[in-house]
Short mmCIF file of C-alpha atoms in Angstrom, two decimals:
data_model
loop_
_atom_site.label_atom_id
_atom_site.label_comp_id
_atom_site.label_asym_id
_atom_site.label_seq_id
_atom_site.Cartn_x
_atom_site.Cartn_y
_atom_site.Cartn_z
CA GLN A 411 0.00 0.00 0.00
CA VAL A 412 0.96 3.65 -0.33
CA GLN A 413 3.04 4.83 2.61
CA LEU A 414 3.44 8.57 2.06
CA VAL A 415 1.98 10.91 -0.51
CA GLU A 416 3.05 14.52 -0.87
CA SER A 417 0.83 17.20 -2.37
CA GLY A 418 0.34 20.94 -2.49
CA GLY A 419 3.31 21.91 -4.60
CA GLY A 420 3.15 24.04 -7.70
CA SER A 421 4.26 27.28 -9.24
CA ALA A 422 4.38 30.49 -7.25
CA GLN A 423 5.87 33.94 -7.45
CA PRO A 424 8.54 35.26 -5.12
CA GLY A 425 6.89 36.38 -1.91
CA GLY A 426 4.01 33.97 -2.35
CA SER A 427 2.99 31.05 -0.20
CA LEU A 428 2.25 27.36 -0.47
CA ARG A 429 1.13 24.67 1.93
CA LEU A 430 2.58 21.25 1.33
CA SER A 431 0.89 18.15 2.71
CA CYS A 432 2.13 14.65 3.39
CA THR A 433 -0.47 11.99 4.08
CA GLY A 434 0.51 8.61 5.44
CA SER A 435 -1.03 5.19 5.21
CA GLY A 436 0.13 1.73 6.19
CA ILE A 437 2.18 3.13 9.08
CA THR A 438 1.61 4.00 12.71
CA PHE A 439 1.58 7.65 11.81
CA SER A 440 1.03 9.13 15.25
CA GLN A 441 4.09 7.31 16.65
CA ILE A 442 6.59 8.44 14.04
CA PRO A 443 8.50 11.71 13.74
CA MET A 444 8.42 13.33 10.32
CA SER A 445 10.96 15.35 8.42
CA TRP A 446 10.93 17.38 5.25
CA VAL A 447 13.78 17.36 2.77
CA ARG A 448 14.05 19.09 -0.56
CA GLN A 449 16.15 18.59 -3.62
CA GLY A 450 16.63 21.38 -6.09
CA PRO A 451 17.86 21.09 -9.66
CA GLY A 452 21.42 19.80 -9.69
CA LYS A 453 21.56 19.56 -5.91
CA GLY A 454 21.56 16.81 -3.33
CA PRO A 455 18.87 16.50 -0.67
CA GLU A 456 18.66 19.30 1.85
CA TRP A 457 16.92 18.87 5.17
CA VAL A 458 14.56 21.77 5.85
CA SER A 459 12.23 20.90 8.72
CA GLY A 460 10.71 18.27 10.95
CA VAL A 461 8.41 17.60 13.88
CA GLN A 462 8.08 15.03 16.64
CA ALA A 463 5.41 12.34 16.67
CA ASP A 464 3.10 14.32 18.93
CA GLY A 465 3.56 17.54 16.99
CA SER A 466 5.94 19.09 19.46
CA ARG A 467 9.34 20.67 18.88
CA PRO A 468 9.20 21.67 15.23
CA VAL A 469 12.67 22.46 13.96
CA TYR A 470 13.98 24.27 10.91
CA ALA A 471 17.07 24.75 8.84
CA ASP A 472 18.58 28.21 9.07
CA SER A 473 17.71 28.86 5.44
CA VAL A 474 13.97 28.53 6.07
CA ARG A 475 13.48 29.51 9.70
CA GLY A 476 10.90 32.24 10.03
CA ARG A 477 9.30 31.44 6.68
CA PHE A 478 8.43 27.75 7.00
CA THR A 479 6.10 26.21 9.58
CA CYS A 480 5.89 22.46 10.12
CA TYR A 481 2.94 20.96 11.94
CA ARG A 482 0.81 17.86 11.86
CA ASP A 483 -2.71 16.59 12.33
CA ASN A 484 -2.44 13.00 13.44
CA ALA A 485 -6.20 12.46 13.22
CA LYS A 486 -5.81 13.08 9.49
CA THR A 487 -2.46 11.25 9.35
CA THR A 488 -1.04 14.34 7.69
CA VAL A 489 1.99 16.52 8.24
CA TYR A 490 2.13 19.99 6.72
CA LEU A 491 4.78 22.42 5.65
CA GLN A 492 3.47 25.96 5.37
CA ILE A 493 5.79 28.08 3.29
CA GLU A 494 5.65 31.87 3.34
CA ASP A 495 7.65 34.50 1.49
CA LEU A 496 8.83 32.10 -1.17
CA LYS A 497 12.26 32.73 -2.63
CA PRO A 498 13.74 31.45 -5.90
CA GLU A 499 16.10 29.21 -3.95
CA ASP A 500 13.07 27.36 -2.54
CA THR A 501 12.55 25.79 -5.96
CA ALA A 502 12.88 22.06 -5.36
CA SER A 503 11.10 18.78 -5.04
CA TYR A 504 9.90 18.38 -1.46
CA HIS A 505 9.65 15.01 0.26
CA CYS A 506 8.45 13.90 3.66
CA VAL A 507 10.44 11.21 5.44
CA PRO A 508 9.34 9.17 8.49
CA LEU A 509 12.56 9.72 10.41
CA PRO A 510 13.60 12.12 13.17
CA PRO A 511 14.62 15.55 11.91
CA HIS A 512 17.99 15.46 13.64
CA LEU A 513 18.84 12.26 11.80
CA LEU A 514 17.80 13.62 8.41
CA ARG A 515 19.81 16.76 9.06
CA GLN A 516 22.90 14.64 9.66
CA LEU A 517 22.32 12.35 6.71
CA THR A 518 21.72 15.07 4.15
CA ALA A 519 24.84 16.91 5.26
CA TYR A 520 26.86 14.17 3.53
CA TRP A 521 24.49 13.47 0.66
CA GLY A 522 25.88 14.77 -2.60
CA ARG A 523 24.04 15.62 -5.77
CA GLY A 524 24.85 12.29 -7.39
CA THR A 525 25.65 11.48 -10.97
CA GLN A 526 23.11 11.27 -13.75
CA VAL A 527 22.24 8.00 -15.44
CA THR A 528 20.30 8.32 -18.65
CA VAL A 529 18.91 5.45 -20.65
CA SER A 530 17.51 6.27 -24.05
CA SER A 531 16.76 4.77 -27.39
#
């Protein structure tokens, strides 16, 4: 079954806002911390935010603190990332990860941008 599904992304102008959602299924959602990571064009994953299982202690990367708000509604098995005052450098694919934010912050610190593999005919 589907574990996590992100939604809410799209195009926006600088200074605009978006609310990203991550809905879980097939997991004990209310018992699991959640983190948000993003990956921009040509970049490796960057940890941006996270929250504890009960919704307490939201944390943020320095680059997004004050603009991003992470919170969750366990009754809806959904974690949110409210983004305000969008900047061009926020352009990325955003993913939610069922791991503690401190762990994702450490992991992404060493995660490079990779090397492209292209298969074509």
